[in-house]
Amino acid sequence: MVTTPHRRSPHHRGIKRTRKVKILATLGPASRDRETITRLLKAGADAFRVNMSHGDHDTHRETIANIRAVEKDLMRPVAVLCDLQGPKLRVGTFRDGKAFIRHGAHFTLDSDPTPGDDTRVQLPHPELFGLLEKGQRLLIDDGKLRFVVIKPEKDRILCSAEVGGQISDRKGVNIPDAIVPVPALTEKDRRDLAFAVKEGADWIGLSFVQRPEDVAEARRLMGGYGALMAKIEKPAAVQSLDEIIELSDGIMVARGDLGVELLPEEVPPIQKHIIEKTRAYGKPVVVATQMLESMITSPTPTRAEVSDVANAVYDGADAVMLSAETAAGQWPVEAVTIMDRIATQVEGDKTYRERIHIAATPPDATTADALSASCATIADTLPIEGIIIFTGSGISARRVARERPSAPMLVLTPSQKTARRMALLWGAHNVSTKDIGSFEEMIAKGKRMALRHGFGAAGSRLVALAGVPFGVPGSTNLLHVVTLSGNELATPK
């Protein structure tokens, strides 16, 4: 069943989207002021990423305060994701600031801090010596230079330049064929994580994840605050994907480093695999990096970029992300507007429903999963205007979203934190509201909120999902179909 855009009630509050996939926009110098944040939200952004790789804590604090001020003005819960930088492996410096390495030439990375030349340079990471083996690859400057190890020794690595070129000071190093013995959290990351928790970030993005243990360590440091999004950008993480998803609250397909360390043609099927796996676990999955890259300087994207965004939506991703396009680009609002238009067009395609269900998500043998699947079945069978979900933790909403129902979800929660966190969840319109204490109160409140937020009018049918006793996490056991009379807002609250 394809749903039509909902009628806007005269009592409608906040921003109401008919689009189900979410847009995560990165804020930076081009967009962190209140006016631009307001315009981005109105254009289609649902959540904002604060990149801890750039800027200081005072700047980030001001950015988060601006988001919260706009959130209050527009009466719409907004997720804030603080994205940690992660460790960066880099070469040392060169005598002239740069050097040129010929194709096929020998080149050595060593522990000597003396500025380098076209034959050698310092690799100021002692943990990498003795790690690499003959035949393994070593990539520099996002893979622009490619080396193969000829002879690894305890304080030097002799390589052959498979692809040479110009190299300059402190360019990044990638080692795709080994698990690097470097923790995912540097001292800077630990400080940034503590800052993000203190400032009330809803999500923490964890970079450089290689092992499940990296996720477990970040979780421990978070102390139960916020949700953890593991960024899949290392081949080693793909090998441990199930365990990493299980330990995380969400997953980001970070195609930047993934595209450097893998062959280009390997990335698209891996992206689809990660989306499918994460959806099966009922957790949000974000597709990121270079989605509308040309819009950093151009007011329109390339056709290939449009197809890239569309494919992520067809695959059933929960959210698509903009990076430099909105953080530092010349057209931040236009980038969000175009992404919104692409997603809306895809979701209106008559084959969309079929395509997002190519990946099967069979329910687990639990009451909550059985009822969540039933919500989707009812929405496909009856003309349902919305699915009302009462939840404290957001778990019920995640289980319903996992089924990718045809009707949008109105998620009602007493927790503002949950309402914000769910801003990255497919198909969820989140409202922070007072808790309920009885079945009758649940139905009455659900009807009022549906009218207030534009989910139908007189005669519209809705599905309500909740757990009794109320306020007990994980007790989802109640499914009810209700019909709006249209005068619910005239009754006492």
PDB file of C-alpha atoms in Angstrom, residues 179-450:
ATOM      1  CA  ILE A 179      44.353  -5.253  12.427  1.00  0.00           C
ATOM      2  CA  VAL A 180      46.288  -2.244  13.663  1.00  0.00           C
ATOM      3  CA  PRO A 181      47.181  -2.506  17.392  1.00  0.00           C
ATOM      4  CA  VAL A 182      45.838   0.968  18.089  1.00  0.00           C
ATOM      5  CA  PRO A 183      42.803   1.582  20.332  1.00  0.00           C
ATOM      6  CA  ALA A 184      39.762   3.168  18.663  1.00  0.00           C
ATOM      7  CA  LEU A 185      39.806   5.901  21.325  1.00  0.00           C
ATOM      8  CA  THR A 186      42.772   8.293  21.597  1.00  0.00           C
ATOM      9  CA  GLU A 187      43.254  10.641  24.551  1.00  0.00           C
ATOM     10  CA  LYS A 188      41.613  13.379  22.468  1.00  0.00           C
ATOM     11  CA  ASP A 189      38.660  11.064  21.776  1.00  0.00           C
ATOM     12  CA  ARG A 190      38.268  10.345  25.482  1.00  0.00           C
ATOM     13  CA  ARG A 191      38.154  14.062  26.251  1.00  0.00           C
ATOM     14  CA  ASP A 192      35.734  14.640  23.373  1.00  0.00           C
ATOM     15  CA  LEU A 193      33.512  11.763  24.500  1.00  0.00           C
ATOM     16  CA  ALA A 194      33.358  13.128  28.067  1.00  0.00           C
ATOM     17  CA  PHE A 195      32.467  16.546  26.622  1.00  0.00           C
ATOM     18  CA  ALA A 196      29.746  15.077  24.373  1.00  0.00           C
ATOM     19  CA  VAL A 197      28.176  13.174  27.275  1.00  0.00           C
ATOM     20  CA  LYS A 198      28.250  16.286  29.462  1.00  0.00           C
ATOM     21  CA  GLU A 199      26.617  18.380  26.715  1.00  0.00           C
ATOM     22  CA  GLY A 200      23.834  15.824  26.296  1.00  0.00           C
ATOM     23  CA  ALA A 201      24.713  14.412  22.863  1.00  0.00           C
ATOM     24  CA  ASP A 202      22.110  11.847  21.811  1.00  0.00           C
ATOM     25  CA  TRP A 203      24.531   9.760  19.749  1.00  0.00           C
ATOM     26  CA  ILE A 204      28.290   9.188  19.875  1.00  0.00           C
ATOM     27  CA  GLY A 205      29.928   8.222  16.569  1.00  0.00           C
ATOM     28  CA  LEU A 206      32.846   5.837  17.173  1.00  0.00           C
ATOM     29  CA  SER A 207      35.562   5.934  14.479  1.00  0.00           C
ATOM     30  CA  PHE A 208      38.271   3.378  13.633  1.00  0.00           C
ATOM     31  CA  VAL A 209      36.258   0.404  14.937  1.00  0.00           C
ATOM     32  CA  GLN A 210      38.150  -2.808  14.199  1.00  0.00           C
ATOM     33  CA  ARG A 211      36.961  -5.198  16.914  1.00  0.00           C
ATOM     34  CA  PRO A 212      33.891  -5.673  19.122  1.00  0.00           C
ATOM     35  CA  GLU A 213      36.152  -4.750  22.061  1.00  0.00           C
ATOM     36  CA  ASP A 214      36.469  -1.209  20.660  1.00  0.00           C
ATOM     37  CA  VAL A 215      32.705  -0.767  20.966  1.00  0.00           C
ATOM     38  CA  ALA A 216      32.622  -2.280  24.455  1.00  0.00           C
ATOM     39  CA  GLU A 217      35.323   0.147  25.649  1.00  0.00           C
ATOM     40  CA  ALA A 218      33.430   3.188  24.316  1.00  0.00           C
ATOM     41  CA  ARG A 219      30.231   1.939  25.954  1.00  0.00           C
ATOM     42  CA  ARG A 220      32.009   1.656  29.286  1.00  0.00           C
ATOM     43  CA  LEU A 221      33.293   5.233  29.029  1.00  0.00           C
ATOM     44  CA  MET A 222      29.821   6.538  28.113  1.00  0.00           C
ATOM     45  CA  GLY A 223      28.475   5.247  31.431  1.00  0.00           C
ATOM     46  CA  GLY A 224      24.971   4.624  30.113  1.00  0.00           C
ATOM     47  CA  TYR A 225      24.526   8.122  28.609  1.00  0.00           C
ATOM     48  CA  GLY A 226      23.612   8.546  24.951  1.00  0.00           C
ATOM     49  CA  ALA A 227      23.516   5.952  22.176  1.00  0.00           C
ATOM     50  CA  LEU A 228      26.568   4.524  20.434  1.00  0.00           C
ATOM     51  CA  MET A 229      26.903   4.481  16.646  1.00  0.00           C
ATOM     52  CA  ALA A 230      29.770   2.342  15.385  1.00  0.00           C
ATOM     53  CA  LYS A 231      31.274   3.574  12.120  1.00  0.00           C
ATOM     54  CA  ILE A 232      32.164   0.744   9.754  1.00  0.00           C
ATOM     55  CA  GLU A 233      35.197   2.067   7.889  1.00  0.00           C
ATOM     56  CA  LYS A 234      37.783  -0.712   8.345  1.00  0.00           C
ATOM     57  CA  PRO A 235      37.828  -4.109   6.556  1.00  0.00           C
ATOM     58  CA  ALA A 236      38.417  -5.768   9.952  1.00  0.00           C
ATOM     59  CA  ALA A 237      35.089  -4.362  11.204  1.00  0.00           C
ATOM     60  CA  VAL A 238      33.262  -5.945   8.255  1.00  0.00           C
ATOM     61  CA  GLN A 239      34.669  -9.317   9.360  1.00  0.00           C
ATOM     62  CA  SER A 240      33.223  -8.843  12.886  1.00  0.00           C
ATOM     63  CA  LEU A 241      30.028  -7.119  11.750  1.00  0.00           C
ATOM     64  CA  ASP A 242      27.492  -9.204  13.702  1.00  0.00           C
ATOM     65  CA  GLU A 243      29.247  -8.742  17.029  1.00  0.00           C
ATOM     66  CA  ILE A 244      29.763  -5.007  16.424  1.00  0.00           C
ATOM     67  CA  ILE A 245      26.085  -4.461  15.529  1.00  0.00           C
ATOM     68  CA  GLU A 246      25.027  -6.415  18.594  1.00  0.00           C
ATOM     69  CA  LEU A 247      27.091  -4.180  20.905  1.00  0.00           C
ATOM     70  CA  SER A 248      26.064  -0.906  19.203  1.00  0.00           C
ATOM     71  CA  ASP A 249      22.843   1.122  19.162  1.00  0.00           C
ATOM     72  CA  GLY A 250      23.280   2.001  15.488  1.00  0.00           C
ATOM     73  CA  ILE A 251      25.694   1.644  12.570  1.00  0.00           C
ATOM     74  CA  MET A 252      27.180   4.110  10.108  1.00  0.00           C
ATOM     75  CA  VAL A 253      28.461   2.967   6.710  1.00  0.00           C
ATOM     76  CA  ALA A 254      31.446   5.352   6.574  1.00  0.00           C
ATOM     77  CA  ARG A 255      32.445   4.918   2.961  1.00  0.00           C
ATOM     78  CA  GLY A 256      35.443   7.280   3.040  1.00  0.00           C
ATOM     79  CA  ASP A 257      38.086   5.067   4.658  1.00  0.00           C
ATOM     80  CA  LEU A 258      36.202   1.942   3.607  1.00  0.00           C
ATOM     81  CA  GLY A 259      36.664   3.067  -0.002  1.00  0.00           C
ATOM     82  CA  VAL A 260      40.375   3.675   0.572  1.00  0.00           C
ATOM     83  CA  GLU A 261      41.140   0.306   2.146  1.00  0.00           C
ATOM     84  CA  LEU A 262      38.941  -1.806  -0.128  1.00  0.00           C
ATOM     85  CA  LEU A 263      38.810  -1.964  -3.896  1.00  0.00           C
ATOM     86  CA  PRO A 264      36.213   0.531  -5.184  1.00  0.00           C
ATOM     87  CA  GLU A 265      34.014  -2.216  -6.626  1.00  0.00           C
ATOM     88  CA  GLU A 266      33.868  -3.975  -3.241  1.00  0.00           C
ATOM     89  CA  VAL A 267      32.184  -1.066  -1.443  1.00  0.00           C
ATOM     90  CA  PRO A 268      28.628  -1.143  -2.946  1.00  0.00           C
ATOM     91  CA  PRO A 269      27.882  -4.802  -2.089  1.00  0.00           C
ATOM     92  CA  ILE A 270      29.397  -4.336   1.375  1.00  0.00           C
ATOM     93  CA  GLN A 271      27.200  -1.249   1.888  1.00  0.00           C
ATOM     94  CA  LYS A 272      24.104  -3.302   1.032  1.00  0.00           C
ATOM     95  CA  HIS A 273      25.271  -6.131   3.293  1.00  0.00           C
ATOM     96  CA  ILE A 274      25.776  -3.754   6.259  1.00  0.00           C
ATOM     97  CA  ILE A 275      22.340  -2.156   5.737  1.00  0.00           C
ATOM     98  CA  GLU A 276      20.658  -5.566   5.550  1.00  0.00           C
ATOM     99  CA  LYS A 277      22.431  -6.911   8.638  1.00  0.00           C
ATOM    100  CA  THR A 278      21.758  -3.811  10.740  1.00  0.00           C
ATOM    101  CA  ARG A 279      18.089  -3.746   9.745  1.00  0.00           C
ATOM    102  CA  ALA A 280      17.774  -7.409  10.748  1.00  0.00           C
ATOM    103  CA  TYR A 281      18.953  -6.415  14.239  1.00  0.00           C
ATOM    104  CA  GLY A 282      16.320  -3.648  14.349  1.00  0.00           C
ATOM    105  CA  LYS A 283      18.880  -0.846  14.748  1.00  0.00           C
ATOM    106  CA  PRO A 284      19.261   2.401  12.772  1.00  0.00           C
ATOM    107  CA  VAL A 285      21.760   2.371   9.898  1.00  0.00           C
ATOM    108  CA  VAL A 286      23.162   5.565   8.349  1.00  0.00           C
ATOM    109  CA  VAL A 287      24.827   5.772   4.916  1.00  0.00           C
ATOM    110  CA  ALA A 288      27.527   8.466   4.890  1.00  0.00           C
ATOM    111  CA  THR A 289      30.356  10.085   2.927  1.00  0.00           C
ATOM    112  CA  GLN A 290      30.410  11.864  -0.445  1.00  0.00           C
ATOM    113  CA  MET A 291      26.665  11.511  -1.041  1.00  0.00           C
ATOM    114  CA  LEU A 292      26.344  14.941  -2.703  1.00  0.00           C
ATOM    115  CA  GLU A 293      30.040  15.831  -2.687  1.00  0.00           C
ATOM    116  CA  SER A 294      29.923  18.097  -5.742  1.00  0.00           C
ATOM    117  CA  MET A 295      27.452  20.370  -3.898  1.00  0.00           C
ATOM    118  CA  ILE A 296      30.303  21.671  -1.740  1.00  0.00           C
ATOM    119  CA  THR A 297      30.898  24.073  -4.625  1.00  0.00           C
ATOM    120  CA  SER A 298      27.976  23.508  -7.017  1.00  0.00           C
ATOM    121  CA  PRO A 299      24.275  24.326  -6.484  1.00  0.00           C
ATOM    122  CA  THR A 300      23.299  21.061  -8.207  1.00  0.00           C
ATOM    123  CA  PRO A 301      24.567  17.488  -7.739  1.00  0.00           C
ATOM    124  CA  THR A 302      25.799  15.082 -10.401  1.00  0.00           C
ATOM    125  CA  ARG A 303      23.401  12.421 -11.705  1.00  0.00           C
ATOM    126  CA  ALA A 304      25.634   9.748 -10.190  1.00  0.00           C
ATOM    127  CA  GLU A 305      25.304  11.353  -6.737  1.00  0.00           C
ATOM    128  CA  VAL A 306      21.524  11.494  -7.082  1.00  0.00           C
ATOM    129  CA  SER A 307      21.519   7.768  -7.927  1.00  0.00           C
ATOM    130  CA  ASP A 308      23.778   7.057  -4.945  1.00  0.00           C
ATOM    131  CA  VAL A 309      21.358   8.726  -2.503  1.00  0.00           C
ATOM    132  CA  ALA A 310      18.379   7.050  -4.185  1.00  0.00           C
ATOM    133  CA  ASN A 311      19.991   3.600  -3.921  1.00  0.00           C
ATOM    134  CA  ALA A 312      20.565   4.024  -0.179  1.00  0.00           C
ATOM    135  CA  VAL A 313      16.871   4.933   0.217  1.00  0.00           C
ATOM    136  CA  TYR A 314      15.787   1.951  -1.922  1.00  0.00           C
ATOM    137  CA  ASP A 315      17.972  -0.293   0.268  1.00  0.00           C
ATOM    138  CA  GLY A 316      15.958   0.794   3.313  1.00  0.00           C
ATOM    139  CA  ALA A 317      18.652   2.801   5.153  1.00  0.00           C
ATOM    140  CA  ASP A 318      17.295   4.695   8.168  1.00  0.00           C
ATOM    141  CA  ALA A 319      19.220   7.853   7.312  1.00  0.00           C
ATOM    142  CA  VAL A 320      21.464   9.421   4.687  1.00  0.00           C
ATOM    143  CA  MET A 321      24.186  11.846   5.713  1.00  0.00           C
ATOM    144  CA  LEU A 322      25.715  15.062   4.423  1.00  0.00           C
ATOM    145  CA  SER A 323      29.271  15.941   5.517  1.00  0.00           C
ATOM    146  CA  ALA A 324      31.236  18.855   4.065  1.00  0.00           C
ATOM    147  CA  GLU A 325      28.246  19.660   1.837  1.00  0.00           C
ATOM    148  CA  THR A 326      26.493  21.275   4.821  1.00  0.00           C
ATOM    149  CA  ALA A 327      29.455  21.867   7.168  1.00  0.00           C
ATOM    150  CA  ALA A 328      31.683  23.934   4.893  1.00  0.00           C
ATOM    151  CA  GLY A 329      29.997  23.979   1.492  1.00  0.00           C
ATOM    152  CA  GLN A 330      28.597  26.959  -0.371  1.00  0.00           C
ATOM    153  CA  TRP A 331      25.083  25.453  -0.676  1.00  0.00           C
ATOM    154  CA  PRO A 332      24.162  23.800   2.676  1.00  0.00           C
ATOM    155  CA  VAL A 333      20.395  24.412   2.553  1.00  0.00           C
ATOM    156  CA  GLU A 334      20.203  23.465  -1.126  1.00  0.00           C
ATOM    157  CA  ALA A 335      22.046  20.189  -0.397  1.00  0.00           C
ATOM    158  CA  VAL A 336      19.453  19.235   2.247  1.00  0.00           C
ATOM    159  CA  THR A 337      16.603  20.356  -0.027  1.00  0.00           C
ATOM    160  CA  ILE A 338      17.824  18.172  -2.903  1.00  0.00           C
ATOM    161  CA  MET A 339      18.421  15.179  -0.623  1.00  0.00           C
ATOM    162  CA  ASP A 340      14.868  15.600   0.696  1.00  0.00           C
ATOM    163  CA  ARG A 341      13.504  15.742  -2.859  1.00  0.00           C
ATOM    164  CA  ILE A 342      15.422  12.614  -3.921  1.00  0.00           C
ATOM    165  CA  ALA A 343      14.191  10.623  -0.902  1.00  0.00           C
ATOM    166  CA  THR A 344      10.597  11.804  -1.343  1.00  0.00           C
ATOM    167  CA  GLN A 345      10.640  10.869  -5.035  1.00  0.00           C
ATOM    168  CA  VAL A 346      12.012   7.384  -4.278  1.00  0.00           C
ATOM    169  CA  GLU A 347       9.458   6.732  -1.532  1.00  0.00           C
ATOM    170  CA  GLY A 348       6.689   7.704  -3.961  1.00  0.00           C
ATOM    171  CA  ASP A 349       7.887   5.137  -6.518  1.00  0.00           C
ATOM    172  CA  LYS A 350       5.380   2.272  -6.812  1.00  0.00           C
ATOM    173  CA  THR A 351       8.250  -0.266  -6.630  1.00  0.00           C
ATOM    174  CA  TYR A 352       9.724   1.243  -3.435  1.00  0.00           C
ATOM    175  CA  ARG A 353       7.756  -0.949  -1.009  1.00  0.00           C
ATOM    176  CA  GLU A 354       8.792  -4.061  -2.868  1.00  0.00           C
ATOM    177  CA  ARG A 355      12.441  -3.057  -3.016  1.00  0.00           C
ATOM    178  CA  ILE A 356      12.876  -2.250   0.680  1.00  0.00           C
ATOM    179  CA  HIS A 357      11.433  -5.672   1.511  1.00  0.00           C
ATOM    180  CA  ILE A 358      13.913  -7.587  -0.661  1.00  0.00           C
ATOM    181  CA  ALA A 359      15.886  -8.057   2.566  1.00  0.00           C
ATOM    182  CA  ALA A 360      13.763 -10.280   4.814  1.00  0.00           C
ATOM    183  CA  THR A 361      13.499  -9.347   8.508  1.00  0.00           C
ATOM    184  CA  PRO A 362      11.691 -12.320  10.079  1.00  0.00           C
ATOM    185  CA  PRO A 363      10.463 -11.508  13.604  1.00  0.00           C
ATOM    186  CA  ASP A 364      12.119 -13.084  16.636  1.00  0.00           C
ATOM    187  CA  ALA A 365       9.985 -15.466  18.693  1.00  0.00           C
ATOM    188  CA  THR A 366       8.848 -12.782  21.140  1.00  0.00           C
ATOM    189  CA  THR A 367       5.487 -11.122  21.824  1.00  0.00           C
ATOM    190  CA  ALA A 368       6.964  -7.695  21.037  1.00  0.00           C
ATOM    191  CA  ASP A 369       8.272  -8.822  17.632  1.00  0.00           C
ATOM    192  CA  ALA A 370       5.062 -10.643  16.745  1.00  0.00           C
ATOM    193  CA  LEU A 371       3.014  -7.513  17.522  1.00  0.00           C
ATOM    194  CA  SER A 372       5.457  -5.264  15.644  1.00  0.00           C
ATOM    195  CA  ALA A 373       5.138  -7.468  12.561  1.00  0.00           C
ATOM    196  CA  SER A 374       1.347  -7.393  13.003  1.00  0.00           C
ATOM    197  CA  CYS A 375       1.406  -3.561  12.940  1.00  0.00           C
ATOM    198  CA  ALA A 376       3.041  -3.684   9.510  1.00  0.00           C
ATOM    199  CA  THR A 377       0.590  -6.352   8.275  1.00  0.00           C
ATOM    200  CA  ILE A 378      -2.431  -4.345   9.434  1.00  0.00           C
ATOM    201  CA  ALA A 379      -1.033  -1.185   7.792  1.00  0.00           C
ATOM    202  CA  ASP A 380      -0.615  -3.121   4.522  1.00  0.00           C
ATOM    203  CA  THR A 381      -4.143  -4.563   4.738  1.00  0.00           C
ATOM    204  CA  LEU A 382      -6.268  -1.667   6.005  1.00  0.00           C
ATOM    205  CA  PRO A 383      -6.206   2.057   5.128  1.00  0.00           C
ATOM    206  CA  ILE A 384      -4.179   2.992   8.223  1.00  0.00           C
ATOM    207  CA  GLU A 385      -3.115   6.637   8.671  1.00  0.00           C
ATOM    208  CA  GLY A 386      -0.474   5.937  11.300  1.00  0.00           C
ATOM    209  CA  ILE A 387       0.927   3.597  13.924  1.00  0.00           C
ATOM    210  CA  ILE A 388       0.892   5.092  17.433  1.00  0.00           C
ATOM    211  CA  ILE A 389       3.674   3.655  19.586  1.00  0.00           C
ATOM    212  CA  PHE A 390       3.902   4.312  23.326  1.00  0.00           C
ATOM    213  CA  THR A 391       7.464   3.678  24.481  1.00  0.00           C
ATOM    214  CA  GLY A 392       9.858   4.699  27.232  1.00  0.00           C
ATOM    215  CA  SER A 393      13.104   3.308  25.834  1.00  0.00           C
ATOM    216  CA  GLY A 394      12.329   3.399  22.110  1.00  0.00           C
ATOM    217  CA  ILE A 395      12.707  -0.381  21.711  1.00  0.00           C
ATOM    218  CA  SER A 396       9.100  -0.827  20.530  1.00  0.00           C
ATOM    219  CA  ALA A 397       9.573   1.883  17.906  1.00  0.00           C
ATOM    220  CA  ARG A 398      12.763   0.211  16.665  1.00  0.00           C
ATOM    221  CA  ARG A 399      11.030  -3.146  16.341  1.00  0.00           C
ATOM    222  CA  VAL A 400       8.178  -1.648  14.302  1.00  0.00           C
ATOM    223  CA  ALA A 401      10.585   0.393  12.139  1.00  0.00           C
ATOM    224  CA  ARG A 402      12.495  -2.830  11.441  1.00  0.00           C
ATOM    225  CA  GLU A 403       9.394  -4.058   9.570  1.00  0.00           C
ATOM    226  CA  ARG A 404       9.375  -0.902   7.375  1.00  0.00           C
ATOM    227  CA  PRO A 405       5.555  -0.511   7.609  1.00  0.00           C
ATOM    228  CA  SER A 406       3.634   1.402   4.929  1.00  0.00           C
ATOM    229  CA  ALA A 407       2.116   3.767   7.533  1.00  0.00           C
ATOM    230  CA  PRO A 408       4.238   6.357   9.394  1.00  0.00           C
ATOM    231  CA  MET A 409       4.884   5.955  13.112  1.00  0.00           C
ATOM    232  CA  LEU A 410       3.814   8.458  15.769  1.00  0.00           C
ATOM    233  CA  VAL A 411       6.179   7.673  18.647  1.00  0.00           C
ATOM    234  CA  LEU A 412       4.948   8.986  22.011  1.00  0.00           C
ATOM    235  CA  THR A 413       7.431   8.866  24.875  1.00  0.00           C
ATOM    236  CA  PRO A 414       7.776  10.476  28.310  1.00  0.00           C
ATOM    237  CA  SER A 415      11.540  10.623  27.693  1.00  0.00           C
ATOM    238  CA  GLN A 416      12.905  13.612  25.794  1.00  0.00           C
ATOM    239  CA  LYS A 417      16.161  11.663  25.348  1.00  0.00           C
ATOM    240  CA  THR A 418      14.288   8.827  23.634  1.00  0.00           C
ATOM    241  CA  ALA A 419      12.356  11.255  21.413  1.00  0.00           C
ATOM    242  CA  ARG A 420      15.623  12.855  20.281  1.00  0.00           C
ATOM    243  CA  ARG A 421      17.452   9.577  19.768  1.00  0.00           C
ATOM    244  CA  MET A 422      14.635   8.248  17.574  1.00  0.00           C
ATOM    245  CA  ALA A 423      15.089  11.211  15.189  1.00  0.00           C
ATOM    246  CA  LEU A 424      17.418   8.897  13.217  1.00  0.00           C
ATOM    247  CA  LEU A 425      14.852   6.074  13.072  1.00  0.00           C
ATOM    248  CA  TRP A 426      13.130   5.306   9.769  1.00  0.00           C
ATOM    249  CA  GLY A 427       9.491   6.421   9.592  1.00  0.00           C
ATOM    250  CA  ALA A 428       9.307   7.788  13.166  1.00  0.00           C
ATOM    251  CA  HIS A 429       7.667  11.103  14.106  1.00  0.00           C
ATOM    252  CA  ASN A 430       8.652  11.529  17.754  1.00  0.00           C
ATOM    253  CA  VAL A 431       6.831  13.454  20.461  1.00  0.00           C
ATOM    254  CA  SER A 432       7.910  13.907  24.061  1.00  0.00           C
ATOM    255  CA  THR A 433       4.759  13.826  26.195  1.00  0.00           C
ATOM    256  CA  LYS A 434       3.588  12.937  29.704  1.00  0.00           C
ATOM    257  CA  ASP A 435       3.384   9.246  30.610  1.00  0.00           C
ATOM    258  CA  ILE A 436       0.119   7.320  30.620  1.00  0.00           C
ATOM    259  CA  GLY A 437      -1.323   5.199  33.411  1.00  0.00           C
ATOM    260  CA  SER A 438      -4.205   3.189  31.929  1.00  0.00           C
ATOM    261  CA  PHE A 439      -5.524   1.647  28.720  1.00  0.00           C
ATOM    262  CA  GLU A 440      -8.303   4.245  28.437  1.00  0.00           C
ATOM    263  CA  GLU A 441      -5.823   7.090  28.898  1.00  0.00           C
ATOM    264  CA  MET A 442      -3.565   5.549  26.263  1.00  0.00           C
ATOM    265  CA  ILE A 443      -6.314   5.419  23.637  1.00  0.00           C
ATOM    266  CA  ALA A 444      -7.579   8.932  24.428  1.00  0.00           C
ATOM    267  CA  LYS A 445      -4.096  10.435  24.388  1.00  0.00           C
ATOM    268  CA  GLY A 446      -3.117   8.556  21.239  1.00  0.00           C
ATOM    269  CA  LYS A 447      -6.145   9.949  19.386  1.00  0.00           C
ATOM    270  CA  ARG A 448      -5.488  13.510  20.569  1.00  0.00           C
ATOM    271  CA  MET A 449      -1.824  13.355  19.595  1.00  0.00           C
ATOM    272  CA  ALA A 450      -2.700  11.896  16.192  1.00  0.00           C
TER     273      ALA A 450
END
